[in-house]
XYZ file of C-alpha atoms in Angstrom:
367
model
C 98.103 110.444 96.367
C 101.096 110.387 94.920
C 103.050 113.070 95.822
C 106.154 113.065 97.774
C 106.504 115.149 101.217
C 109.119 117.197 99.526
C 107.109 118.021 96.403
C 103.595 119.228 98.909
C 106.337 121.499 100.827
C 107.695 122.954 97.366
C 104.169 123.611 96.268
C 103.263 125.352 99.700
C 106.243 127.646 99.198
C 105.656 128.211 95.545
C 102.038 129.774 96.476
C 103.314 131.225 99.417
C 101.509 128.884 102.174
C 102.863 129.123 105.260
C 102.406 125.412 107.349
C 103.758 125.279 111.073
C 106.778 122.239 110.877
C 105.118 119.179 112.470
C 106.960 117.521 114.905
C 107.460 114.127 113.067
C 107.823 114.414 109.370
C 104.280 114.045 107.663
C 102.218 114.881 104.449
C 99.268 115.694 106.074
C 99.695 119.394 107.227
C 100.768 120.068 103.973
C 97.651 118.328 102.230
C 95.322 120.248 104.518
C 96.724 123.375 103.927
C 96.922 123.132 100.019
C 93.107 121.932 100.229
C 92.148 125.324 102.064
C 94.050 127.472 99.891
C 92.482 125.966 96.614
C 89.081 126.062 98.155
C 89.076 129.376 99.605
C 90.354 131.002 96.100
C 88.029 128.958 93.813
C 84.717 129.344 96.415
C 85.680 132.174 98.450
C 83.003 132.505 101.482
C 81.545 129.095 100.949
C 82.708 126.520 103.462
C 84.683 123.738 102.546
C 82.522 120.839 102.094
C 83.252 117.959 104.512
C 85.904 115.453 103.843
C 85.335 112.352 105.283
C 88.032 109.225 104.464
C 86.761 106.210 104.971
C 87.936 103.597 106.904
C 90.559 101.120 105.184
C 90.737 97.265 105.648
C 93.323 94.870 106.757
C 94.486 91.914 105.009
C 93.352 88.226 105.596
C 97.126 86.900 104.260
C 98.557 89.205 107.341
C 96.698 87.057 110.044
C 98.645 84.303 111.832
C 96.661 80.528 111.223
C 95.647 80.681 114.859
C 94.115 84.051 114.492
C 92.560 83.067 111.009
C 91.050 79.714 112.477
C 89.565 81.649 115.408
C 87.573 84.240 113.405
C 86.071 81.742 111.623
C 84.117 80.522 114.560
C 80.293 81.136 115.177
C 81.281 82.836 118.422
C 84.335 84.792 117.682
C 82.371 88.301 117.488
C 83.033 88.730 113.829
C 80.531 88.904 111.029
C 81.444 88.250 107.042
C 80.133 90.369 104.334
C 80.697 89.965 100.243
C 83.096 92.101 99.067
C 81.952 93.999 96.022
C 83.722 94.661 92.957
C 83.299 98.546 93.107
C 84.515 101.640 93.648
C 84.672 102.630 97.592
C 82.705 105.904 97.940
C 80.577 107.798 100.965
C 77.031 108.911 100.434
C 76.226 111.924 102.278
C 72.710 113.190 102.291
C 72.942 117.036 103.384
C 70.121 119.727 103.289
C 71.676 120.799 99.957
C 71.353 117.487 98.404
C 73.188 114.180 97.990
C 77.058 113.976 97.451
C 79.263 111.017 97.012
C 82.857 111.232 97.959
C 85.793 108.481 97.001
C 88.583 107.965 98.724
C 91.175 109.286 96.718
C 92.629 113.234 96.860
C 93.050 114.972 94.011
C 96.772 116.239 92.746
C 95.156 119.225 91.812
C 92.414 120.465 94.244
C 93.618 118.411 97.123
C 89.675 117.122 98.046
C 88.215 113.834 97.814
C 86.620 113.135 94.648
C 82.835 114.082 93.987
C 81.030 111.345 92.009
C 77.178 112.746 92.373
C 76.996 114.507 89.188
C 77.913 111.271 87.315
C 75.424 109.084 89.160
C 72.329 111.320 89.021
C 69.845 108.654 89.676
C 71.479 108.468 93.039
C 70.767 111.549 94.395
C 67.033 111.219 94.876
C 64.640 109.538 97.565
C 66.452 110.274 100.297
C 64.696 113.386 101.889
C 64.108 111.659 105.022
C 67.416 111.016 105.921
C 69.094 114.388 106.046
C 72.309 114.229 108.353
C 72.936 110.823 107.437
C 76.320 109.458 105.849
C 76.983 105.777 104.564
C 79.701 103.760 103.477
C 79.635 101.748 100.563
C 80.739 100.903 97.036
C 79.606 102.274 93.634
C 78.829 98.961 91.782
C 78.016 98.619 88.315
C 75.318 95.712 87.393
C 77.310 94.554 84.295
C 80.897 93.762 83.718
C 80.829 94.566 80.014
C 80.180 98.442 78.951
C 81.386 100.276 75.592
C 82.955 103.374 76.904
C 84.187 104.535 73.244
C 87.454 103.319 73.760
C 86.373 99.858 74.069
C 84.818 96.988 76.041
C 85.381 97.168 80.007
C 85.847 93.434 81.251
C 85.469 92.919 85.448
C 82.452 95.373 87.132
C 85.257 97.343 88.686
C 86.917 98.289 85.633
C 82.996 99.208 84.334
C 82.506 101.406 87.226
C 85.877 103.073 87.279
C 85.225 103.873 83.171
C 81.626 105.733 84.337
C 83.342 107.538 86.943
C 86.254 108.478 85.160
C 84.888 110.315 81.904
C 82.337 113.537 82.451
C 79.298 113.529 84.346
C 77.557 114.140 80.697
C 79.000 110.974 78.959
C 78.655 108.725 82.474
C 74.763 109.732 82.361
C 74.879 109.104 78.597
C 76.752 105.510 78.978
C 74.813 104.594 82.104
C 71.167 105.397 80.362
C 72.109 103.815 76.923
C 73.382 100.765 78.051
C 70.991 100.161 81.567
C 74.104 100.198 83.685
C 73.283 102.664 86.400
C 75.662 102.181 89.065
C 74.239 101.020 92.377
C 75.307 102.157 95.938
C 75.659 99.010 98.009
C 75.806 100.402 101.508
C 77.638 98.421 104.423
C 77.935 100.854 107.226
C 76.579 104.022 108.554
C 78.778 106.936 109.941
C 75.871 109.038 110.716
C 72.298 108.312 111.208
C 70.100 111.630 110.604
C 72.372 113.887 112.237
C 73.501 111.552 115.360
C 77.063 110.373 115.052
C 77.677 106.775 115.068
C 81.264 106.189 114.457
C 81.514 105.538 118.202
C 78.947 102.491 118.341
C 79.674 99.247 118.073
C 79.013 97.541 114.546
C 76.452 95.671 115.396
C 74.494 98.775 116.587
C 75.347 100.651 113.394
C 73.985 97.497 111.196
C 70.688 97.850 112.540
C 70.838 101.581 111.897
C 71.762 100.463 108.211
C 68.876 98.222 107.712
C 66.529 101.495 109.151
C 68.042 103.646 106.506
C 67.637 101.088 103.648
C 64.152 100.949 104.932
C 63.520 104.643 105.130
C 65.071 105.554 101.576
C 63.009 105.404 98.290
C 65.819 104.745 96.021
C 65.691 101.670 93.867
C 69.505 101.755 93.086
C 70.073 101.372 96.626
C 71.486 98.245 97.789
C 72.351 96.452 101.008
C 75.226 94.328 101.658
C 74.742 90.496 102.760
C 75.821 89.781 106.405
C 76.893 86.396 108.134
C 77.361 85.745 111.534
C 77.305 82.155 111.468
C 78.863 79.337 109.433
C 80.943 82.449 107.917
C 83.885 80.461 106.293
C 81.012 78.542 104.037
C 79.579 82.127 103.277
C 82.816 82.927 101.948
C 83.502 79.910 100.048
C 80.070 80.224 98.028
C 81.090 83.477 97.210
C 83.989 82.453 95.960
C 82.496 79.679 93.825
C 79.781 82.277 92.327
C 83.251 84.208 90.719
C 83.018 87.066 93.138
C 85.853 88.844 94.703
C 85.816 87.635 98.272
C 84.437 88.506 101.613
C 85.368 91.296 104.273
C 85.365 90.447 108.064
C 84.538 92.499 110.310
C 84.568 92.832 114.450
C 80.967 93.266 115.679
C 82.141 95.303 118.793
C 84.808 98.003 116.826
C 83.931 101.365 116.102
C 84.450 103.124 112.639
C 87.824 104.728 112.474
C 87.501 107.243 109.330
C 90.686 107.675 107.788
C 92.655 104.649 109.607
C 93.607 101.335 108.471
C 92.373 98.998 111.020
C 92.759 95.168 111.856
C 89.112 94.746 112.807
C 88.043 94.887 109.266
C 90.202 92.232 107.066
C 89.351 91.625 103.201
C 89.752 88.182 101.912
C 90.142 87.475 98.457
C 90.702 83.518 97.249
C 94.615 85.211 96.081
C 97.211 83.337 93.934
C 100.481 81.986 94.707
C 103.287 81.972 92.169
C 107.099 80.699 92.267
C 109.361 82.993 90.612
C 112.854 84.487 90.899
C 114.521 87.729 91.262
C 115.208 89.815 87.945
C 115.517 93.399 89.182
C 115.025 96.347 91.400
C 113.650 99.686 91.875
C 115.356 102.396 94.340
C 113.317 104.001 97.308
C 111.902 106.882 96.694
C 113.353 110.273 97.993
C 110.843 111.116 100.959
C 109.830 108.175 102.023
C 112.862 107.045 104.107
C 114.566 104.534 101.892
C 115.853 106.916 98.887
C 119.264 104.990 99.286
C 118.089 101.827 99.802
C 116.203 98.866 97.407
C 112.657 99.665 97.183
C 111.189 96.918 95.374
C 112.168 93.887 93.738
C 110.987 92.403 90.471
C 110.063 88.762 90.439
C 109.924 86.863 86.963
C 108.807 83.839 85.738
C 110.385 81.441 82.807
C 108.375 80.542 79.906
C 110.749 78.331 77.833
C 114.267 80.301 77.892
C 112.376 84.110 78.335
C 111.826 85.477 81.639
C 108.424 87.171 82.282
C 107.911 89.588 84.733
C 105.125 88.593 87.268
C 105.523 90.691 90.411
C 107.080 93.973 92.385
C 107.601 92.983 96.036
C 107.727 96.703 97.685
C 107.010 95.423 101.415
C 110.157 94.647 103.102
C 111.298 95.596 106.675
C 114.134 98.070 106.929
C 116.759 95.151 107.746
C 115.802 93.100 104.090
C 116.468 96.671 102.409
C 119.865 96.677 103.954
C 120.682 93.100 103.084
C 119.650 93.577 99.526
C 121.100 96.804 98.572
C 124.799 97.284 97.447
C 126.160 101.075 96.988
C 128.561 101.544 94.334
C 130.459 104.539 93.566
C 127.297 106.044 95.603
C 124.467 104.565 93.346
C 121.896 102.119 94.692
C 122.129 98.839 93.207
C 120.664 95.245 94.206
C 123.257 92.754 95.893
C 124.201 90.538 93.085
C 123.850 87.197 95.130
C 119.673 87.969 94.972
C 119.835 87.646 91.115
C 117.736 84.342 90.512
C 116.757 83.752 93.969
C 113.631 81.725 93.822
C 110.377 82.444 95.869
C 106.881 81.961 96.607
C 105.070 85.143 95.672
C 101.649 85.834 97.002
C 98.906 88.283 96.156
C 95.206 89.281 95.417
C 95.168 88.498 92.087
C 96.748 88.973 88.602
C 95.637 92.342 86.771
C 94.562 91.378 83.182
C 96.509 94.249 81.477
C 99.832 94.090 83.021
C 100.047 90.543 83.782
C 101.311 91.195 87.143
C 100.331 90.048 90.285
C 98.571 92.899 92.689
C 99.274 93.671 96.039
C 102.271 91.335 95.446
C 104.111 90.067 98.835
C 107.039 87.417 99.840
C 105.436 84.729 101.077
C 108.685 82.588 101.520
C 112.043 82.041 99.792
C 112.214 78.656 98.411
C 116.086 77.957 98.619
C 118.307 78.639 101.646
C 120.257 81.473 100.792
């Protein structure tokens, strides 16, 4: 959801929706009010389908060296699973059939994306599992598929292309090119009507195996899980050219919609030495409208500079030090231009050539 709090408030006023002001500024009350308003208008008398947001991952790079070393030990209480290059989704087995929801909220309906119509082959064979909700990823078995506008490259791009087109076209693409998306499950939030989110992961994984055995769908997969030799498993995954791994604490519950530290994604990552070349001002409604929001870093290619990353993860004290105010306008402290730093991130986006999820590793100079 890219709409700001101010935009959501304005929409509610425009539609005549009254929302009790929350104690702390937050989007959630306005999102829920808009979601309920649109559903009631489009589906009078029908209950809103369940809206569950998946649990979100932390990042391995945010761990200290000691923490990372501890997680790799066989007795750490963590497991490691392959991170598939797909689209995160929840598969709901309901009495009315199978629903598949994404993690993004529509800016039109304010509900989670629905994908079942795009992948009808994933809606059969779950009859014994009514009341079950699975967490996993929709994965394309081929990296390159023809979309009509070109050919996709990584599997994630292929999966996104299938889900972004119309349901009818998605079916044609998957059928004609033999690339039906698979649902690779890695957790279970509900098992045949029983809420499992409060159970530790080790118990949920046992139930997940039972789900896999009970389902009769060849396009359902189960993620590979390792509790021993996890570091070796991670290196083997990277050696095969795959995305990486997710490390999960076996004793922890499932916290829907929250970003947690007991699930961390670990990728190969990239690091580049670059210099400061520009900035973007902060966004209104996010608390830093009058400060520097993101800093641009570029690399030199001969006499030219090529932008390589936007870094926006700054502490408030850093934003204040970076910001200059000139005639009421926000600008970047001139002393920062040309300052060199090591920038890290997950990978380099093929289309933009920029580092994704960029962050400052360290400043190179002593400024």
